[in-house]
mmCIF file of C-alpha atoms in Angstrom:
data_model
loop_
_atom_site.group_PDB
_atom_site.id
_atom_site.type_symbol
_atom_site.label_atom_id
_atom_site.label_comp_id
_atom_site.label_asym_id
_atom_site.label_seq_id
_atom_site.Cartn_x
_atom_site.Cartn_y
_atom_site.Cartn_z
ATOM 1 C CA UNK Z 1 113.077 116.028 108.237
ATOM 2 C CA UNK Z 2 112.185 119.300 107.869
ATOM 3 C CA UNK Z 3 110.534 121.464 110.154
ATOM 4 C CA UNK Z 4 109.315 124.852 108.841
ATOM 5 C CA UNK Z 5 108.045 127.526 111.734
ATOM 6 C CA UNK Z 6 108.212 131.261 112.072
ATOM 7 C CA UNK Z 7 110.068 131.742 115.336
ATOM 8 C CA UNK Z 8 109.418 135.311 115.346
ATOM 9 C CA UNK Z 9 106.033 134.437 116.470
ATOM 10 C CA UNK Z 10 104.018 132.568 119.216
ATOM 11 C CA UNK Z 11 102.908 129.472 116.622
ATOM 12 C CA UNK Z 12 99.476 127.852 118.033
ATOM 13 C CA UNK Z 13 98.331 125.347 115.116
ATOM 14 C CA UNK Z 14 100.495 124.162 112.309
ATOM 15 C CA UNK Z 15 98.007 122.230 109.394
ATOM 16 C CA UNK Z 16 100.558 121.027 106.969
ATOM 17 C CA UNK Z 17 100.330 117.615 104.422
ATOM 18 C CA UNK Z 18 102.746 115.918 102.218
ATOM 19 C CA UNK Z 19 101.384 115.332 98.237
ATOM 20 C CA UNK Z 20 103.554 113.281 95.733
ATOM 21 C CA UNK Z 21 104.022 113.945 92.252
ATOM 22 C CA UNK Z 22 100.599 113.724 91.253
ATOM 23 C CA UNK Z 23 98.702 115.855 94.183
ATOM 24 C CA UNK Z 24 97.645 112.775 95.787
ATOM 25 C CA UNK Z 25 97.995 113.499 99.903
ATOM 26 C CA UNK Z 26 100.093 110.365 101.304
ATOM 27 C CA UNK Z 27 100.400 112.638 104.811
ATOM 28 C CA UNK Z 28 98.623 115.187 107.312
ATOM 29 C CA UNK Z 29 99.032 116.598 110.469
ATOM 30 C CA UNK Z 30 97.168 118.934 112.232
ATOM 31 C CA UNK Z 31 98.506 120.263 115.827
ATOM 32 C CA UNK Z 32 98.377 122.503 118.471
ATOM 33 C CA UNK Z 33 101.239 122.981 119.267
ATOM 34 C CA UNK Z 34 100.978 125.278 122.806
ATOM 35 C CA UNK Z 35 99.155 122.340 124.055
ATOM 36 C CA UNK Z 36 101.710 119.211 122.103
ATOM 37 C CA UNK Z 37 105.126 121.142 121.699
ATOM 38 C CA UNK Z 38 106.410 118.268 120.051
ATOM 39 C CA UNK Z 39 106.141 118.230 116.019
ATOM 40 C CA UNK Z 40 105.118 115.238 114.785
ATOM 41 C CA UNK Z 41 107.222 114.338 111.658
ATOM 42 C CA UNK Z 42 106.592 112.210 109.036
ATOM 43 C CA UNK Z 43 108.318 109.119 109.002
ATOM 44 C CA UNK Z 44 108.332 108.600 105.408
ATOM 45 C CA UNK Z 45 105.870 106.088 104.755
ATOM 46 C CA UNK Z 46 103.013 105.799 102.424
ATOM 47 C CA UNK Z 47 100.051 103.062 103.996
ATOM 48 C CA UNK Z 48 102.906 101.389 106.288
ATOM 49 C CA UNK Z 49 105.404 100.942 103.423
ATOM 50 C CA UNK Z 50 108.076 103.190 102.678
ATOM 51 C CA UNK Z 51 107.600 105.626 100.139
ATOM 52 C CA UNK Z 52 109.393 105.968 96.756
ATOM 53 C CA UNK Z 53 112.227 107.817 96.236
ATOM 54 C CA UNK Z 54 110.517 111.088 94.493
ATOM 55 C CA UNK Z 55 109.576 114.850 94.487
ATOM 56 C CA UNK Z 56 107.206 115.624 97.134
ATOM 57 C CA UNK Z 57 105.522 119.003 97.673
ATOM 58 C CA UNK Z 58 105.007 119.795 101.891
ATOM 59 C CA UNK Z 59 102.270 122.492 102.190
ATOM 60 C CA UNK Z 60 101.649 124.058 105.659
ATOM 61 C CA UNK Z 61 99.588 126.604 107.413
ATOM 62 C CA UNK Z 62 101.210 127.819 110.766
ATOM 63 C CA UNK Z 63 98.863 129.956 112.637
ATOM 64 C CA UNK Z 64 99.624 132.310 115.463
ATOM 65 C CA UNK Z 65 98.150 132.944 118.443
ATOM 66 C CA UNK Z 66 96.509 136.126 117.457
ATOM 67 C CA UNK Z 67 94.999 134.273 114.201
ATOM 68 C CA UNK Z 68 97.497 135.591 112.055
ATOM 69 C CA UNK Z 69 98.038 132.769 109.259
ATOM 70 C CA UNK Z 70 101.181 131.766 106.803
ATOM 71 C CA UNK Z 71 101.438 129.484 104.177
ATOM 72 C CA UNK Z 72 104.036 127.738 103.376
ATOM 73 C CA UNK Z 73 104.707 125.233 100.215
ATOM 74 C CA UNK Z 74 108.133 123.413 99.463
ATOM 75 C CA UNK Z 75 109.125 120.690 97.472
ATOM 76 C CA UNK Z 76 111.754 118.121 98.316
ATOM 77 C CA UNK Z 77 113.573 114.586 97.120
ATOM 78 C CA UNK Z 78 112.941 111.578 99.035
ATOM 79 C CA UNK Z 79 116.099 109.872 98.484
ATOM 80 C CA UNK Z 80 116.331 106.242 99.624
#
């Protein structure tokens, strides 16, 4: 499980998604971190079934309390 947050800012909104290697969005979440500080994690499934071992891309936008946004993008490999 991977969580990317810039701890030097007070993050308010995290908007993130996971895509497969063909660019299909398989998971997305937009969360107000101040109202609900528990970060929701992807459980490794797609449409109720385990996602296959493969390379995926996570893209996230974190917005702080002042409205400043930072974009993050990272590839990862899911191994079963």
